[in-house]
Tab-separated table of C-alpha atoms and ligand atoms in Angstrom:
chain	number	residue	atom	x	y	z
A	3	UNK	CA	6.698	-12.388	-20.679
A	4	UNK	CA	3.075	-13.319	-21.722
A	5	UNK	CA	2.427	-13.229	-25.142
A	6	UNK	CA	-1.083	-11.171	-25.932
A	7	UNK	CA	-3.267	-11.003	-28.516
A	8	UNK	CA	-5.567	-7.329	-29.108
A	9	UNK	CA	-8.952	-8.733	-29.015
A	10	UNK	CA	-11.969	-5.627	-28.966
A	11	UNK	CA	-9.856	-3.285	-26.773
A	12	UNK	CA	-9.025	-5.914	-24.348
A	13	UNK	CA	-6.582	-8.602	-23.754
A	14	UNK	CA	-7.172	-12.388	-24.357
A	15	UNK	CA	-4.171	-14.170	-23.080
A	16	UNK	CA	-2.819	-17.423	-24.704
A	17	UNK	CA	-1.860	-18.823	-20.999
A	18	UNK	CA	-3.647	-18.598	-17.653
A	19	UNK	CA	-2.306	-16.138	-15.611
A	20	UNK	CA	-1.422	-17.223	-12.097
A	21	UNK	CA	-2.035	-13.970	-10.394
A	22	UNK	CA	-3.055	-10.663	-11.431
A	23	UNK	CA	-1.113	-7.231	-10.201
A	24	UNK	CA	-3.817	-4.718	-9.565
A	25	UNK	CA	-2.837	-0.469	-9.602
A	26	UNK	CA	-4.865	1.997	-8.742
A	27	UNK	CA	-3.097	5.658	-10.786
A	28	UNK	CA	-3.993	9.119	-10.917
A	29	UNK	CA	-1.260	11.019	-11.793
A	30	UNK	CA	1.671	8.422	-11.858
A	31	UNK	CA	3.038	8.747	-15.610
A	32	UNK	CA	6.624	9.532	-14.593
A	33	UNK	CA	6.416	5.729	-12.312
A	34	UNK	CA	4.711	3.869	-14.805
A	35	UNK	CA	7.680	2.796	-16.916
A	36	UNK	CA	10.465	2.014	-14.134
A	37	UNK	CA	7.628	0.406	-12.208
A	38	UNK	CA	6.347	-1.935	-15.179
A	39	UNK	CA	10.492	-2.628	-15.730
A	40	UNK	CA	11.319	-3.659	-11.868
A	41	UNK	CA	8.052	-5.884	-11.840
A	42	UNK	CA	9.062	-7.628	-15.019
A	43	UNK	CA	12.444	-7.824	-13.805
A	44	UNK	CA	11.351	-8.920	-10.658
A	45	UNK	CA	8.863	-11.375	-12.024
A	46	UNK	CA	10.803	-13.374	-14.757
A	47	UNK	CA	9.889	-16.788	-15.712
A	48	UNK	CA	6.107	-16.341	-14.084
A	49	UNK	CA	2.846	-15.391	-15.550
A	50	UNK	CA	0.873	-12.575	-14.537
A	51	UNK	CA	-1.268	-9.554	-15.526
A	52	UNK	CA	-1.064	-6.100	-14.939
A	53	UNK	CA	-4.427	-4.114	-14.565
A	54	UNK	CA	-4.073	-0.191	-14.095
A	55	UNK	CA	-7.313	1.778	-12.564
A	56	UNK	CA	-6.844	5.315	-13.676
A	57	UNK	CA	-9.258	8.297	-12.579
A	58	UNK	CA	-8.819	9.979	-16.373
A	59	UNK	CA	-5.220	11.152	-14.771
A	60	UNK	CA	-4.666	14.398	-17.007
A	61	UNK	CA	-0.927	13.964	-17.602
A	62	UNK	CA	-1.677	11.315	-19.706
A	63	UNK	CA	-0.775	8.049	-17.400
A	64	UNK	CA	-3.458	6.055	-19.482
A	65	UNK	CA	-2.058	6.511	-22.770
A	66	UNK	CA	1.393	5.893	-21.589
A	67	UNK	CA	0.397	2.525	-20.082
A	68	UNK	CA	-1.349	1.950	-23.522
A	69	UNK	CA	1.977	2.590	-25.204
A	70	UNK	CA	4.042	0.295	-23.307
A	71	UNK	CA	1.248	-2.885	-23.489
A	72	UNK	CA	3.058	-4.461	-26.661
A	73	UNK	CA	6.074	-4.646	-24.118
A	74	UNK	CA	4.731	-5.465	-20.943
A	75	UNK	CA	1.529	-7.806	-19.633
A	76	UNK	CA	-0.335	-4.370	-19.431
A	77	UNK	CA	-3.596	-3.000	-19.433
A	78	UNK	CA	-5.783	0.080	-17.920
A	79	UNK	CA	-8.725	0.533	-17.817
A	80	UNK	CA	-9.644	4.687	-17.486
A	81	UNK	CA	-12.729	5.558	-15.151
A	82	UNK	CA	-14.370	8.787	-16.320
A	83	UNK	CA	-17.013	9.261	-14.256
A	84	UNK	CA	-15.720	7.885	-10.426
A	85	UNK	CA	-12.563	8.990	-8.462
A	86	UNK	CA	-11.368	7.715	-5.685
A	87	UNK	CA	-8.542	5.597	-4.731
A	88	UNK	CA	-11.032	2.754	-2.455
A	89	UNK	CA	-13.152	1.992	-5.279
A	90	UNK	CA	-10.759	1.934	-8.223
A	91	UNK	CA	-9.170	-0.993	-6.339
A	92	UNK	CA	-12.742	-2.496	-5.578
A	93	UNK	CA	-13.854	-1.681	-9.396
A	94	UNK	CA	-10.584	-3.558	-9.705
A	95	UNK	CA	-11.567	-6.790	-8.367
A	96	UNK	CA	-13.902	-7.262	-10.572
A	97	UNK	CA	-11.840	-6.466	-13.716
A	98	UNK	CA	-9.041	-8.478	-12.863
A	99	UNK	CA	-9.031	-12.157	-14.365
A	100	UNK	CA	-6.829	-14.409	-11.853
A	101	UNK	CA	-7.879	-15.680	-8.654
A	102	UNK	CA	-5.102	-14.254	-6.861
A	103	UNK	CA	-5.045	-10.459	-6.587
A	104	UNK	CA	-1.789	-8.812	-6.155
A	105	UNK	CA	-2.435	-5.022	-4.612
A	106	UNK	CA	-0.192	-1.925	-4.889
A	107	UNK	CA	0.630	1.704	-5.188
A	108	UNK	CA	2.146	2.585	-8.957
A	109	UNK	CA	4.681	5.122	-7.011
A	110	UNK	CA	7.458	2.841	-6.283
A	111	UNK	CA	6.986	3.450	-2.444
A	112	UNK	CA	6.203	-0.121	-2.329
A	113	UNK	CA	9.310	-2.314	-3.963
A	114	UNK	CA	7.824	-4.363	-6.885
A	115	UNK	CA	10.714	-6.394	-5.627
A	116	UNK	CA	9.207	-7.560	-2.485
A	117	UNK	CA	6.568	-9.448	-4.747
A	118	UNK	CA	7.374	-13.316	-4.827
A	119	UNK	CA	8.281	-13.266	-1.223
A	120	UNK	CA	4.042	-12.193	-1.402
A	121	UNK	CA	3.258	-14.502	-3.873
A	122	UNK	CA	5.198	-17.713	-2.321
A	123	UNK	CA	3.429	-17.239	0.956
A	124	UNK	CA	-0.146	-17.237	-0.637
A	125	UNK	CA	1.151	-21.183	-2.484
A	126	UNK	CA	2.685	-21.428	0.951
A	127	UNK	CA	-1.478	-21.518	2.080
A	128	UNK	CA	-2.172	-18.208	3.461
A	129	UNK	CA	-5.631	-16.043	2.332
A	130	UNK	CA	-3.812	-12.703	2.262
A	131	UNK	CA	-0.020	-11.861	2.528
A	132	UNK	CA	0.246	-8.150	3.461
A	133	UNK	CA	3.569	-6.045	2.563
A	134	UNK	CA	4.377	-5.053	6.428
A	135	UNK	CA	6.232	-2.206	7.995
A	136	UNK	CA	5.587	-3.090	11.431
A	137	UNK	CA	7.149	-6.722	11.127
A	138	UNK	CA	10.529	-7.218	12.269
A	139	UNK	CA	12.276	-5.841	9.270
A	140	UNK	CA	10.396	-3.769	8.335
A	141	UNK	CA	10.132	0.136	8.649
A	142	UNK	CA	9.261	3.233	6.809
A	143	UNK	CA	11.796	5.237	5.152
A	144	UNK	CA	12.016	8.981	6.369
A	145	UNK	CA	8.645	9.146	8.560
A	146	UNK	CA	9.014	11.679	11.595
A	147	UNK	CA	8.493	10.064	15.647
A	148	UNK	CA	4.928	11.898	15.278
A	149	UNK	CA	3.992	10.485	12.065
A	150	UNK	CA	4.958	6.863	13.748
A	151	UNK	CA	3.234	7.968	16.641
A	152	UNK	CA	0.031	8.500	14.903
A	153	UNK	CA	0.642	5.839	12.775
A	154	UNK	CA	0.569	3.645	15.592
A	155	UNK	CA	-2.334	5.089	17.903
A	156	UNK	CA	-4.835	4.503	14.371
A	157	UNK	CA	-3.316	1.166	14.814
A	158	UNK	CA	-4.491	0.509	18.151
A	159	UNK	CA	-7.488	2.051	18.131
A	160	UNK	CA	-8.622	-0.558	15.454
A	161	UNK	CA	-6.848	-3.578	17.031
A	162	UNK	CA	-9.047	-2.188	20.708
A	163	UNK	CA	-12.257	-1.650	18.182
A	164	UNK	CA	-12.353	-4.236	15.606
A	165	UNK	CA	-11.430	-7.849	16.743
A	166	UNK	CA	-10.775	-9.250	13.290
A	167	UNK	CA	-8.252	-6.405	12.899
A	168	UNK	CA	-6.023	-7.894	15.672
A	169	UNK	CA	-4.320	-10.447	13.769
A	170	UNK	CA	-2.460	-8.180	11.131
A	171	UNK	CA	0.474	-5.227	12.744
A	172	UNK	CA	-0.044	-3.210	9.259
A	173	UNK	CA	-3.700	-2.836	8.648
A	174	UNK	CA	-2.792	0.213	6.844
A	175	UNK	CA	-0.636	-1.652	4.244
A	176	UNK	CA	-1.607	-0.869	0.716
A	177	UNK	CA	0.449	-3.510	-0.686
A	178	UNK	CA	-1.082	-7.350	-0.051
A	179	UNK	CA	-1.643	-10.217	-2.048
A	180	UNK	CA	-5.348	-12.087	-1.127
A	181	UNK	CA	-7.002	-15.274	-2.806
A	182	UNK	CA	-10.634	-14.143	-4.100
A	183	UNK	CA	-12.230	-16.220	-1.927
A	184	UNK	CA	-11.684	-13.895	0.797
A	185	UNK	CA	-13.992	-11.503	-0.521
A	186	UNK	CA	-16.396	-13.990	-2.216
A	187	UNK	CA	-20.310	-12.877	-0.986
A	188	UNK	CA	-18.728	-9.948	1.472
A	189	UNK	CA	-19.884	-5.913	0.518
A	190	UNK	CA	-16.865	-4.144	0.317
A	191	UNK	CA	-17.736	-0.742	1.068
A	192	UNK	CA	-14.335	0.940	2.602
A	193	UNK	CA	-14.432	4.839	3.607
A	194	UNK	CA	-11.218	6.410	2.581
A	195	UNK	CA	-8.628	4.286	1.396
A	196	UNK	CA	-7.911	1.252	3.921
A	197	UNK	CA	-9.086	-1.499	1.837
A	198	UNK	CA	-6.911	-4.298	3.574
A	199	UNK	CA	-8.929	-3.360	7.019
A	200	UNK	CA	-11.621	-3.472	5.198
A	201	UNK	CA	-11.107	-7.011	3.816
A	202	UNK	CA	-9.749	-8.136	7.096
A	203	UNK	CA	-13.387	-7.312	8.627
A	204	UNK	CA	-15.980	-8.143	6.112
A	205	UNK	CA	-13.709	-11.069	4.326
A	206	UNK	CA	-13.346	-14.039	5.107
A	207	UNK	CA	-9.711	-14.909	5.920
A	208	UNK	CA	-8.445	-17.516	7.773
A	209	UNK	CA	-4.785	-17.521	7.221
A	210	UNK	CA	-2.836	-14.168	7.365
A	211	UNK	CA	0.762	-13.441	6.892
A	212	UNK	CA	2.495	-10.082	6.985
A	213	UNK	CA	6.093	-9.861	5.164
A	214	UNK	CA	8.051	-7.060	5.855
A	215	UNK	CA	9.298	-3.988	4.039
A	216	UNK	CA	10.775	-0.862	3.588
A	217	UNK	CA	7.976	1.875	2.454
A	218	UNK	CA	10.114	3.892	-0.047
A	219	UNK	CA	9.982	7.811	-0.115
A	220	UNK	CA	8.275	8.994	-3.243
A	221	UNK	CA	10.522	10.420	-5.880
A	222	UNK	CA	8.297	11.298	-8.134
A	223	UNK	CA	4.451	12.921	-8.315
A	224	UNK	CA	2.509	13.843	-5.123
A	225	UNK	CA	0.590	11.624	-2.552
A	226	UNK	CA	-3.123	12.308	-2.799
A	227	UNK	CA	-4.085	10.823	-0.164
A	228	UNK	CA	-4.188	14.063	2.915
A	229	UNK	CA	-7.496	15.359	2.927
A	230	UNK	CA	-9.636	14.332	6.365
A	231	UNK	CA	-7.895	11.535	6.787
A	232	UNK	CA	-8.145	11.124	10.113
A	233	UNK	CA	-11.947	11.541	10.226
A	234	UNK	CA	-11.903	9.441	7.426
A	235	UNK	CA	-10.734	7.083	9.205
A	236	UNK	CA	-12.347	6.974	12.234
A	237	UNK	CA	-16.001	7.303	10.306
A	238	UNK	CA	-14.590	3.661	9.061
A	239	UNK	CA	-14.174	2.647	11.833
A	240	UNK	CA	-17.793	3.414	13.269
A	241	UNK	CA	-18.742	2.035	9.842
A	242	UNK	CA	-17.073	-1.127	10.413
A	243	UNK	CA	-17.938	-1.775	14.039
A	244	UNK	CA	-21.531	-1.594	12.826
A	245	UNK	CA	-21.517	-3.742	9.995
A	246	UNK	CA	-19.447	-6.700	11.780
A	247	UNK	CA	-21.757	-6.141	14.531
A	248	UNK	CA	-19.487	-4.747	17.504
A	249	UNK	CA	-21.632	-1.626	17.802
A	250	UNK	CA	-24.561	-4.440	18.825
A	251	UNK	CA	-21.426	-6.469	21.285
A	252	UNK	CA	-21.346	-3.183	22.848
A	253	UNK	CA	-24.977	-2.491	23.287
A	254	UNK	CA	-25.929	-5.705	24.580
A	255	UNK	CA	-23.135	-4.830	27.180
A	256	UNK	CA	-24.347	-1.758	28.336
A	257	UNK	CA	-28.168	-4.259	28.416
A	258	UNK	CA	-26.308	-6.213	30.247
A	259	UNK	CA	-24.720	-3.647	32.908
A	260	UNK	CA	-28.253	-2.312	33.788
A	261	UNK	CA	-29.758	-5.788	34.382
A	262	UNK	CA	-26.655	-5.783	37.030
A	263	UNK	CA	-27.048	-2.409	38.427
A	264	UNK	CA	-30.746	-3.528	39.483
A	265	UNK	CA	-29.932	-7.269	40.574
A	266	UNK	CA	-27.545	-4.480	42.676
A	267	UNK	CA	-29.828	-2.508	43.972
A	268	UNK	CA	-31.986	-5.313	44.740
A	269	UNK	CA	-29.763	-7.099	47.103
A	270	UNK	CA	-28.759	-4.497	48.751
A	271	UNK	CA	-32.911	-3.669	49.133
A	272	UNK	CA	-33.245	-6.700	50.672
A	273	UNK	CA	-30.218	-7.470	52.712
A	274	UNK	CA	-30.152	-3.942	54.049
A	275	UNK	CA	-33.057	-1.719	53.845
A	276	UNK	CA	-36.189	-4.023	53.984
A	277	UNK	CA	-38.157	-4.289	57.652
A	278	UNK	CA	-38.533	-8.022	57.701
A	279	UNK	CA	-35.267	-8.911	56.383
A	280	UNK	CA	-32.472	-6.049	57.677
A	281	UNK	CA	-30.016	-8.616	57.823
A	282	UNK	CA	-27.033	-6.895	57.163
A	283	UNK	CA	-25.604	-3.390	58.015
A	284	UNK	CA	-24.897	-1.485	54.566
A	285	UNK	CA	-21.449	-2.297	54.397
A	286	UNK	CA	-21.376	-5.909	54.659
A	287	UNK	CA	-24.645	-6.601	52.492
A	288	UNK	CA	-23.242	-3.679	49.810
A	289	UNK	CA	-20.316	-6.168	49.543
A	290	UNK	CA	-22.869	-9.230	48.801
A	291	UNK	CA	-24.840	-7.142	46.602
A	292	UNK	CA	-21.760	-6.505	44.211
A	293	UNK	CA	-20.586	-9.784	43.979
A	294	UNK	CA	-24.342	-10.508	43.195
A	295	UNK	CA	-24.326	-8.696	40.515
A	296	UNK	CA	-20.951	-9.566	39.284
A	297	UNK	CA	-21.823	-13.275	38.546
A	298	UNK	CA	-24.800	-12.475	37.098
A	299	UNK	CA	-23.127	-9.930	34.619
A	300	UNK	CA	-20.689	-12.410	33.893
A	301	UNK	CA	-23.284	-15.358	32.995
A	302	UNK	CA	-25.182	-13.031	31.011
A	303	UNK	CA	-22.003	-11.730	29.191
A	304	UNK	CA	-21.383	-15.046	28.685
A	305	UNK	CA	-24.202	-16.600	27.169
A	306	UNK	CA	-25.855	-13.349	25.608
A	307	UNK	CA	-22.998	-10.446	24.490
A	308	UNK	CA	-20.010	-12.996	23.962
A	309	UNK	CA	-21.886	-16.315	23.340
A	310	UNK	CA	-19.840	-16.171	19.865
A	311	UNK	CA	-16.719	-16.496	21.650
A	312	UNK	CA	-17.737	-18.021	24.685
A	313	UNK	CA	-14.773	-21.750	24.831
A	314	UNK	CA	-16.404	-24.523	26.566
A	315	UNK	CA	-15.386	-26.468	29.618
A	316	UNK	CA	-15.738	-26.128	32.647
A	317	UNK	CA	-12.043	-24.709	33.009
A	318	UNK	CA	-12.693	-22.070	30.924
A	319	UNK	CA	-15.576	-20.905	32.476
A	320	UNK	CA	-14.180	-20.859	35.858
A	321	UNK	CA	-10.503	-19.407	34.443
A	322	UNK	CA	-12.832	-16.784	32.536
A	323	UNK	CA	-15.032	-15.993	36.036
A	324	UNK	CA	-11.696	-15.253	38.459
A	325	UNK	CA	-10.787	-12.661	35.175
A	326	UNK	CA	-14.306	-11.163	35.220
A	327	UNK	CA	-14.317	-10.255	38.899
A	328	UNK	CA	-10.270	-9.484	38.721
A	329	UNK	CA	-11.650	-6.837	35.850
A	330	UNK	CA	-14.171	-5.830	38.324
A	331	UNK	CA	-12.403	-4.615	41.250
A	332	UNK	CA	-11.866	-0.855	40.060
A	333	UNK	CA	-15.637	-0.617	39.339
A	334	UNK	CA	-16.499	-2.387	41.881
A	335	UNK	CA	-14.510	-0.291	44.824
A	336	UNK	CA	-16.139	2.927	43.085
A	337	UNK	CA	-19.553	1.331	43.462
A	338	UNK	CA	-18.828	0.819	46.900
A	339	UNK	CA	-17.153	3.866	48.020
A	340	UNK	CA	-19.889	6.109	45.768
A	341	UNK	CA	-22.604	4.320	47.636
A	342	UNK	CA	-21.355	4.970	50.959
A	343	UNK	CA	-20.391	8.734	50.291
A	344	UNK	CA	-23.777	8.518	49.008
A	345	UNK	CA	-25.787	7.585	51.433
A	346	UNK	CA	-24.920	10.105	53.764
A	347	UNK	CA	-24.401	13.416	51.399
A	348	UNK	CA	-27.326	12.620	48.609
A	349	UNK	CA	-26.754	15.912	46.941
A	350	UNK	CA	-26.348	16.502	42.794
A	351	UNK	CA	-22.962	16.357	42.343
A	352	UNK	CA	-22.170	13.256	44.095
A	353	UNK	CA	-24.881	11.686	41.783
A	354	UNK	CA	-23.075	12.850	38.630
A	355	UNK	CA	-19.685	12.041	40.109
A	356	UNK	CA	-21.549	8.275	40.587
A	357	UNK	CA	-22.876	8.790	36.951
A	358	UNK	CA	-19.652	9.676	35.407
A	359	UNK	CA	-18.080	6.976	37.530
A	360	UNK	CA	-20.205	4.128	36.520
A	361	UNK	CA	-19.553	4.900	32.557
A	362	UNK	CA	-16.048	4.893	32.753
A	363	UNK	CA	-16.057	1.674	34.551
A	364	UNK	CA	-18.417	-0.017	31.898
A	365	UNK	CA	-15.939	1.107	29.375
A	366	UNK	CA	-13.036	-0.293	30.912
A	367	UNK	CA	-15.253	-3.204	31.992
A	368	UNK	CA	-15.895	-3.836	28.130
A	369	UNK	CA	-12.501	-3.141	26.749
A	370	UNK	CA	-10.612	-5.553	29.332
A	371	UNK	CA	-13.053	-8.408	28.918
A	372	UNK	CA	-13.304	-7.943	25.036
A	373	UNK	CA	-9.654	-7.993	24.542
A	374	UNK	CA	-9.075	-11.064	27.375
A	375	UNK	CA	-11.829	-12.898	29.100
A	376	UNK	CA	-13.788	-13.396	25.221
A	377	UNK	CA	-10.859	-12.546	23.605
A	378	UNK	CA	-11.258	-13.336	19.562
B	414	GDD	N1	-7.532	5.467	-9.540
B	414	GDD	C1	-7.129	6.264	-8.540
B	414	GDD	N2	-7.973	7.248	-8.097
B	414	GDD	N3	-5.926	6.095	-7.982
B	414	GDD	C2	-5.544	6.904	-6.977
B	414	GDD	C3	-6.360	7.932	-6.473
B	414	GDD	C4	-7.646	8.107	-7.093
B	414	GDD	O1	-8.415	8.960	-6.706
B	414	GDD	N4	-5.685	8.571	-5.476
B	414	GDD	C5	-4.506	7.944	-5.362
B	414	GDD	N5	-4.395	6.949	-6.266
B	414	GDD	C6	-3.280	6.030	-6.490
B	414	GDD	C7	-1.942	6.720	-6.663
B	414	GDD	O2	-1.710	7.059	-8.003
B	414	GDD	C8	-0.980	5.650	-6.143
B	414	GDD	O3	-0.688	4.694	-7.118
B	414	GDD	C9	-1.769	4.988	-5.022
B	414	GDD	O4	-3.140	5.244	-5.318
B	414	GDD	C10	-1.413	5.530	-3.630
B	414	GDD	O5	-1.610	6.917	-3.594
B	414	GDD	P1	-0.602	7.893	-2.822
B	414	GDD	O6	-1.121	9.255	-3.034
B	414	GDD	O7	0.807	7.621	-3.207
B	414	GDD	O8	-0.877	7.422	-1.342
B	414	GDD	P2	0.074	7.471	-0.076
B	414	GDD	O9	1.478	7.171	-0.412
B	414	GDD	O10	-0.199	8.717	0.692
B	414	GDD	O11	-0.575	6.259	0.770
B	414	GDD	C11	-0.115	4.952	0.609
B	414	GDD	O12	0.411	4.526	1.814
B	414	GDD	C12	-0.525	4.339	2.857
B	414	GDD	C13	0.179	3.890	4.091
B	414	GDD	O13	0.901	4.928	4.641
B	414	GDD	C14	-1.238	3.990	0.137
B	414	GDD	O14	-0.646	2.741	-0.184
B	414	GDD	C15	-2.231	3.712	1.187
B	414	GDD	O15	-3.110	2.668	0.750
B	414	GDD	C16	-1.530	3.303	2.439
B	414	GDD	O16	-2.461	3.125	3.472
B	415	MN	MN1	2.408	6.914	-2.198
């Protein structure tokens, strides 16, 4: 154990600590002393610090912690004014005093015991080792098919919405290990409680591991954390697609899409319907017009909306064409078959139908090529 001296309320250690365990409480004073004893026990022979943020917990967590700081590297530091589980971890960060930043619940659900399997992989390199469930191994104790269910669609959602998500299975992990750097110069401002997704958007991480556990049932206290979570959630989402500039990816798109649908309706103008130049009967220069306006969508996409991800070579451009138009076939046929239908019943609700039509294929358009042709 590290031997501390009392120095104005605060700790001064005699030794550097090599990493720093960081707990949010509120509420947690039945955990505190079996989780302090498995992290010592878990933990013998290294050097660390234990920082507790506590929301002025009224069961008297604080003073508890307080008690047991002669025994254990300990420390809390009580918030009176703020509450909230997101910032008392981001307060955190800046309270802590090691480089490496060790993150987790106080309620035992995550195994202190699982902690230098973290550790080792963050001197084995990595920016951030994240406690997993949804590694091989790993799993959550006692959660119903529609909790996993859920669990997992929140999942996707952010791996279809959020590129830099796409690397980690448990974004939703509350228990991860990260080197500072990773958050060095970035705004940390999460909605709710997913920090890690947070970190893994606005940080700057380069090497991520997940190691896999078993999320523990809670024995003791309550979980806080049930109010408008899911609209939490997807409000951090939004948040996050803006800030890390997907929101723009998509808008430039859509830019994109209308330049197309007029290089469209241009070709098929003058291939078709022009006096001097009715070269073609609809259906043959409709054909031409699409394909038209397929390369040109794809150059633009490539240059302008993706030119962050856009690999050079010539191979890659070509590989990344055949994909474009392979992706373009169901909007494509509806383009054709719409126009055609079209041209001989223009009423209102063919239009819409066309309307509708058109959106849905830009979505799927954006989502396919996203997640392969510019894939992150
Ligand atoms: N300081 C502070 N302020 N701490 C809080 C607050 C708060 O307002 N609310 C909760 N905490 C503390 C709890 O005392 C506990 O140590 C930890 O944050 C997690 O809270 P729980 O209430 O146990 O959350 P949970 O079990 O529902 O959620 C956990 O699992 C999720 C994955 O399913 C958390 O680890 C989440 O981060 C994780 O996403
Ligand atoms: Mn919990």
């Amino acid at each position: 154990m590290v031997k501390c001296i009392k120095f104005q309320n605060s700790f001064v250690y005699n030794m550097s600590k090599t990493f720093s365990i960081l707990i949010p409480t509120y509420n947690e004073r039945d955990n505190i002393l079996p989780l302090l004893e498995r992290i010592h026990s878990a933990l013998i022979g290294q050097e660390y610090e234990v920082l507790f943020v506590d929301d002025n917990s009224g069961d008297g967590t604080a003073d508890l912690i307080n008690s047991l700081a002669s025994r254990y590297p300990a420390r809390v530091i009580v918030r009176k004014d703020k509450r909230g589980l997101a910032t008392a971890v981001t307060d955190g960060f800046g309270w802590v005093e090691s480089n490496i930043i060790l993150v987790m619940d106080a309620d035992l659900q995550h195994p202190p015991e699982i902690i230098p399997a973290l550790i080792a992989a963050i001197n084995a390199g990595n920016d951030i080792a994240i406690a997993s469930r949804y590694v091989k191994g790993g799993s959550a104790a006692g959660w119903s098919r529609i909790r996993q269910i859920i669990s997992s669609g929140a999942i996707l959602l952010a791996h279809i919405l959020l590129p830099h998500s796409r690397k980690v299975k448990d974004i939703m992990s509350g228990f991860f290990v990260f080197k500072r750097h990773v958050i060095e110069g970035a705004t940390l401002k999460p909605i709710g409680y997913k920090i890690l997704l947070e970190m893994l958007v606005v940080g700057k991480a380069d090497k991520v591991t997940e190691v896999p556990f078993i999320f523990q049932l809670r024995e003791k206290g309550q979980s806080k954390l049930s109010i408008n979570l899911e609209i939490e959630y997807l409000r951090h989402l939004l948040s996050l697609m803006w800030r890390s500039g997907e929101i723009t990816r998509f808008l430039k798109f859509i830019v994109v899409g209308l330049i197309g649908t007029f290089v469209n309706l241009g070709t098929l103008w003058l291939l078709h319907d022009t006096q001097a130049l009715n070269l073609l009967a609809i259906g043959p220069a409709l054909l031409i017009a699409i394909e038209v306006s397929i390369i040109t969508n794809f150059i633009l996409n490539n240059y302008f909306t993706f030119a962050d991800r856009r690999k050079k070579g010539a191979g890659i451009f070509f590989s990344n064409f055949v994909r474009y138009n392979f992706f373009s076939l169901p909007g494509g046929a509806l383009n054709w078959i719409t126009t055609i239908v079209l041209t001989n019943k223009s009423n209102a609700s063919y239009i819409i139908l066309n309307l509708v039509g058109i959106a849905i294929a830009m979505i799927w358009n954006y989502l396919a090529n996203s997640l392969w042709t510019w894939k992150k």
